[in-house]
mmCIF file of the C-alpha atoms, coordinates in Angstrom:
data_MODEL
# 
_entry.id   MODEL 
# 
loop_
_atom_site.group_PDB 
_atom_site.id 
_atom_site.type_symbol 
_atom_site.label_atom_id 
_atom_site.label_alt_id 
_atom_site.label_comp_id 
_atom_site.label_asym_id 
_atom_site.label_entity_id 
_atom_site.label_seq_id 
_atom_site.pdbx_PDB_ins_code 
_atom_site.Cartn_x 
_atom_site.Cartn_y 
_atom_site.Cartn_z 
_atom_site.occupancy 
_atom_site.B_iso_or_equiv 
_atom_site.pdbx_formal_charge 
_atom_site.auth_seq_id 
_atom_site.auth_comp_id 
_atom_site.auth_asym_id 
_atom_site.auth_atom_id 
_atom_site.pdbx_PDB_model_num 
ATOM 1  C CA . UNK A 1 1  ? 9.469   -15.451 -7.336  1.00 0.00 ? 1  UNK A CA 1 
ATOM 2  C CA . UNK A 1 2  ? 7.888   -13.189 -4.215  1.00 0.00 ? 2  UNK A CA 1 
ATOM 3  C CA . UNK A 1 3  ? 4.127   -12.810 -5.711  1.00 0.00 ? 3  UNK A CA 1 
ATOM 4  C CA . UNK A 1 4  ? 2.935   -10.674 -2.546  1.00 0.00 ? 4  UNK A CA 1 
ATOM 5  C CA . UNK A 1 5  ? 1.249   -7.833  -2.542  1.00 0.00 ? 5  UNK A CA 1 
ATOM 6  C CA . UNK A 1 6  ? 0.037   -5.601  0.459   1.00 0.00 ? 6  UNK A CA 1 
ATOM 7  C CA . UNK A 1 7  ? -2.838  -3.193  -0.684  1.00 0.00 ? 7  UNK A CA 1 
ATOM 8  C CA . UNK A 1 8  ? -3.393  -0.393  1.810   1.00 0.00 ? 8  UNK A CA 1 
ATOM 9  C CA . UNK A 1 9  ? -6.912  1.494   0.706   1.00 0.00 ? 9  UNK A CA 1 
ATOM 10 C CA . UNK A 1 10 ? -9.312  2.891   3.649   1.00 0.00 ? 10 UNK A CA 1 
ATOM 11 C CA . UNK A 1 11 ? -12.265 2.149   1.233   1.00 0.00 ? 11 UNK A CA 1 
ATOM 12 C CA . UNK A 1 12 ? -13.342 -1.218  1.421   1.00 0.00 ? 12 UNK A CA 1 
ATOM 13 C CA . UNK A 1 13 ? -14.600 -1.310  -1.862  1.00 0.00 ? 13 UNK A CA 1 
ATOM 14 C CA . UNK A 1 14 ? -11.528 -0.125  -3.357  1.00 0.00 ? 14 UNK A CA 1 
ATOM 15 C CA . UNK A 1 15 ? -9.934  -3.177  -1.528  1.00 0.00 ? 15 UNK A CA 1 
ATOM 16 C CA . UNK A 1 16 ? -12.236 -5.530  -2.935  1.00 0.00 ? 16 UNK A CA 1 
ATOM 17 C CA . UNK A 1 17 ? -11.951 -4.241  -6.396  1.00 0.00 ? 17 UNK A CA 1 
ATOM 18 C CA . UNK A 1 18 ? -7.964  -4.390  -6.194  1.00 0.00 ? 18 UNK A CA 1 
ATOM 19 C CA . UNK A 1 19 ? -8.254  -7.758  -4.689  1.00 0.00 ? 19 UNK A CA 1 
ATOM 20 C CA . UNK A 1 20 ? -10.631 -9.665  -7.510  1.00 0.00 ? 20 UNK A CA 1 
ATOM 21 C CA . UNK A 1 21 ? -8.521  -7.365  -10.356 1.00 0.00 ? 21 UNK A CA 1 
ATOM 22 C CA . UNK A 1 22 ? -5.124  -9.462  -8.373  1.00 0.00 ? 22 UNK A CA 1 
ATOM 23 C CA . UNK A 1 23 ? -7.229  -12.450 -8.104  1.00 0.00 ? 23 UNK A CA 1 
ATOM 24 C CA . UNK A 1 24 ? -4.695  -15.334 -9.977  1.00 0.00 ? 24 UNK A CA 1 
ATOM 25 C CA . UNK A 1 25 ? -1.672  -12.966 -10.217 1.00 0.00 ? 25 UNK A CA 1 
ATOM 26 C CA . UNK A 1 26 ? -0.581  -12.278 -6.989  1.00 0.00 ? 26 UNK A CA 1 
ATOM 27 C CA . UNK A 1 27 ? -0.712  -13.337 -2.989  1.00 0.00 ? 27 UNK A CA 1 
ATOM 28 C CA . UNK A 1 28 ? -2.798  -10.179 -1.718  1.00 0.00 ? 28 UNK A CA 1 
ATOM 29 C CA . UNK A 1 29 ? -3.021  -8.561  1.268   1.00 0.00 ? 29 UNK A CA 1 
ATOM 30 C CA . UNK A 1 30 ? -5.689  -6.185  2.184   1.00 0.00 ? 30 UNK A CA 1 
ATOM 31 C CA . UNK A 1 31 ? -4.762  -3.430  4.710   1.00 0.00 ? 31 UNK A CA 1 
ATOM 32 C CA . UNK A 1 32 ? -7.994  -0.865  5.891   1.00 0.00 ? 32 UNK A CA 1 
ATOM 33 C CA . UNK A 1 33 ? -5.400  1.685   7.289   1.00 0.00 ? 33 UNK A CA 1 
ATOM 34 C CA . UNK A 1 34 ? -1.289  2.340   7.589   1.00 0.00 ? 34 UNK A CA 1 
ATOM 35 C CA . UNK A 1 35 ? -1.211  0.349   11.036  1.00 0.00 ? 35 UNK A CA 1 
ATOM 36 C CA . UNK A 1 36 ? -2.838  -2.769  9.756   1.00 0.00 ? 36 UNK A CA 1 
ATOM 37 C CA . UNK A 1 37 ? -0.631  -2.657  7.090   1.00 0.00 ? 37 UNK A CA 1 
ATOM 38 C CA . UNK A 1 38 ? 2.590   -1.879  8.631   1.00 0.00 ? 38 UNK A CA 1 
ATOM 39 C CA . UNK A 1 39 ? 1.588   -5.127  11.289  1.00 0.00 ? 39 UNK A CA 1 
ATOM 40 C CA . UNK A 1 40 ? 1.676   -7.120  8.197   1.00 0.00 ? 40 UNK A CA 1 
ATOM 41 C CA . UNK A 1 41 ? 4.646   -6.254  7.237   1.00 0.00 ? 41 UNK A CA 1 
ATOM 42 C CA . UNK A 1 42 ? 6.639   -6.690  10.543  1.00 0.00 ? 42 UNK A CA 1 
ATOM 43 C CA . UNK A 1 43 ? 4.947   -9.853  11.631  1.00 0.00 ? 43 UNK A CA 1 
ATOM 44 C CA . UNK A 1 44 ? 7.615   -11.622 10.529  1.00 0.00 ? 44 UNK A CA 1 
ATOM 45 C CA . UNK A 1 45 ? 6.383   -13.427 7.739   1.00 0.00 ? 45 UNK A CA 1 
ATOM 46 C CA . UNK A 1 46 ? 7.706   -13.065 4.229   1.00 0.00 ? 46 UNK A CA 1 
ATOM 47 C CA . UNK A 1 47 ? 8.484   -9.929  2.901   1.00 0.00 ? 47 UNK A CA 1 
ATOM 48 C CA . UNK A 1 48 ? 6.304   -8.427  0.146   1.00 0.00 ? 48 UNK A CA 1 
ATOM 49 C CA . UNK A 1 49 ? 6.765   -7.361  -3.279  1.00 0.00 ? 49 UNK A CA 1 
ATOM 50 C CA . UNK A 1 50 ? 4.710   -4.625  -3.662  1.00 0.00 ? 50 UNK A CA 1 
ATOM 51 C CA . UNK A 1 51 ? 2.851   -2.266  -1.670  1.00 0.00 ? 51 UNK A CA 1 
ATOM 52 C CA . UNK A 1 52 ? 0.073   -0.181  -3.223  1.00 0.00 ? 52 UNK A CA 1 
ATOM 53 C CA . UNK A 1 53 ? -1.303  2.757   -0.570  1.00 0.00 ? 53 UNK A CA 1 
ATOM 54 C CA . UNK A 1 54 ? -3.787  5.311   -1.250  1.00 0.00 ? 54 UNK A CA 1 
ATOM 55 C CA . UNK A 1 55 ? -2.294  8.682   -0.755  1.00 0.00 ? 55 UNK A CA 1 
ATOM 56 C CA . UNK A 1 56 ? -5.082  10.002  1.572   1.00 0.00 ? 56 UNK A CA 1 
ATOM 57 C CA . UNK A 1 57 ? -6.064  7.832   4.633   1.00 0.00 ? 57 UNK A CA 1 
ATOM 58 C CA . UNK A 1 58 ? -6.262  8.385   8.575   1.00 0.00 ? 58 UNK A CA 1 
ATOM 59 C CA . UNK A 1 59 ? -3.374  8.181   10.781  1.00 0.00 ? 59 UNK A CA 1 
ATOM 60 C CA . UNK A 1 60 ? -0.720  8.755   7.998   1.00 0.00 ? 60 UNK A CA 1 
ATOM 61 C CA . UNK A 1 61 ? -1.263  9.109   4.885   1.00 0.00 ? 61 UNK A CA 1 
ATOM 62 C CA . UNK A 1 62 ? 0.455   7.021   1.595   1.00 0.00 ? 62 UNK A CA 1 
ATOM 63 C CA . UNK A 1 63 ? 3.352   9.216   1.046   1.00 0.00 ? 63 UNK A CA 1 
ATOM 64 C CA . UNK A 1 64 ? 4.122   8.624   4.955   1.00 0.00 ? 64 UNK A CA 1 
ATOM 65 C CA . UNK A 1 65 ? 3.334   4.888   4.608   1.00 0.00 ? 65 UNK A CA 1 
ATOM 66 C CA . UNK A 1 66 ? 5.567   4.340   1.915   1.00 0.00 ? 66 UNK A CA 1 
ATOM 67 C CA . UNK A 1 67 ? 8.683   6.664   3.105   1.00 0.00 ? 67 UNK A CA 1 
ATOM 68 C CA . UNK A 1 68 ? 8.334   4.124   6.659   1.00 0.00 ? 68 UNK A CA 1 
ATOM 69 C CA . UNK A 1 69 ? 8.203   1.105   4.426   1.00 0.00 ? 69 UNK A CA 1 
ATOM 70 C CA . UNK A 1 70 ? 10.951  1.986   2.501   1.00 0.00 ? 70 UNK A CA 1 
ATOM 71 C CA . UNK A 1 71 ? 12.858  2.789   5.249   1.00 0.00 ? 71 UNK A CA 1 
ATOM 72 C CA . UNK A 1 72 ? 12.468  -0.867  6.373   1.00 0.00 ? 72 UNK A CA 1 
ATOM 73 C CA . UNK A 1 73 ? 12.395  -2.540  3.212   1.00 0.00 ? 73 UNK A CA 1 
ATOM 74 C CA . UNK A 1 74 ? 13.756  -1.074  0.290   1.00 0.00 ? 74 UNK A CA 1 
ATOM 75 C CA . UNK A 1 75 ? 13.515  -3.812  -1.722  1.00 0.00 ? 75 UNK A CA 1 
ATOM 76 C CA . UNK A 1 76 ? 10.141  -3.845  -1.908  1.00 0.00 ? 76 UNK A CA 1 
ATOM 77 C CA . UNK A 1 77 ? 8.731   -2.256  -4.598  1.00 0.00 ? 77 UNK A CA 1 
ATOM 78 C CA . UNK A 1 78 ? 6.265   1.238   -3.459  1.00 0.00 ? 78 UNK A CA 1 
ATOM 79 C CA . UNK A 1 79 ? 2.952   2.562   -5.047  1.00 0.00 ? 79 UNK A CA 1 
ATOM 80 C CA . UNK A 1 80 ? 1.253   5.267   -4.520  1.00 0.00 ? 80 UNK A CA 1 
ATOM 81 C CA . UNK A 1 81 ? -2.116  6.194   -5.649  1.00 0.00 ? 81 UNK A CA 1 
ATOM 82 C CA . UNK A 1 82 ? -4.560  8.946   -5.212  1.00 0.00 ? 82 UNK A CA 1 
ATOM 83 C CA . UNK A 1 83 ? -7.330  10.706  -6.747  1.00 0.00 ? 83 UNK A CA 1 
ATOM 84 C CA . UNK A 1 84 ? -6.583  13.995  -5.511  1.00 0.00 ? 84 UNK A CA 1 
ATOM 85 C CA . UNK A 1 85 ? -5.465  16.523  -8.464  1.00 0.00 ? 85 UNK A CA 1 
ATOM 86 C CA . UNK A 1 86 ? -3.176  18.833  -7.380  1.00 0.00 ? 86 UNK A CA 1 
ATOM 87 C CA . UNK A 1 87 ? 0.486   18.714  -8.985  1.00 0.00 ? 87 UNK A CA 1 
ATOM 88 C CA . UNK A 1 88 ? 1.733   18.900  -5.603  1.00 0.00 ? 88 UNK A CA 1 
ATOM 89 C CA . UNK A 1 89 ? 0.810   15.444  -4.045  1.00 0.00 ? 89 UNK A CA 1 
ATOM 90 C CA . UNK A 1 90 ? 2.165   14.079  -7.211  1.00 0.00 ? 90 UNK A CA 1 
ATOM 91 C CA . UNK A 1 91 ? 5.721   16.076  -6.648  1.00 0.00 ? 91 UNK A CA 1 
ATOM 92 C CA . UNK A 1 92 ? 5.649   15.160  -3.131  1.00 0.00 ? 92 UNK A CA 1 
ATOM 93 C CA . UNK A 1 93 ? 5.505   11.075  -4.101  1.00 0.00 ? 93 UNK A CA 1 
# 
């Protein structure tokens, strides 16, 4: 059973808290921004599970992420998550 999971955050705290809440459940990968994360996916090591992203980060943001990863893996499963409160970022995912 694939246990990996890529968290994509651009606040390393948010990272860390994701990463000890994980801690014994899952493989986890910690991404600070959409490139690291989508060089972890294409390194060519195993694919992962699930990707969480944070919908608003520099360079693309989650929705963007997650439309690329799909695109290239639809198997694995996609989460987005924001804090933002408008209806439409929620439509948009």
């Amino acid at each position: 059973m694939n246990r990996r999971v890529l968290i994509v955050d651009d606040d390393p705290v948010v990272l860390g808290l994701y990463e000890r809440a994980l801690r014994g459940f899952a493989e986890v990968t910690l991404a600070e921004n959409p490139r690291t994360a989508l060089a972890a996916l294409f390194s060519g090591g195993a694919e992962f599970a699930v990707v969480v992203a944070d919908m608003h980060m520099p360079m693309l943001n989650g929705l963007q992420l997650l439309i690329e990863i799909g695109r290239r893996c639809p198997d694995t499963l996609r989460i987005m998550i924001t804090s933002a409160e408008d209806q439409k970022t929620a439509v948009d995912a």
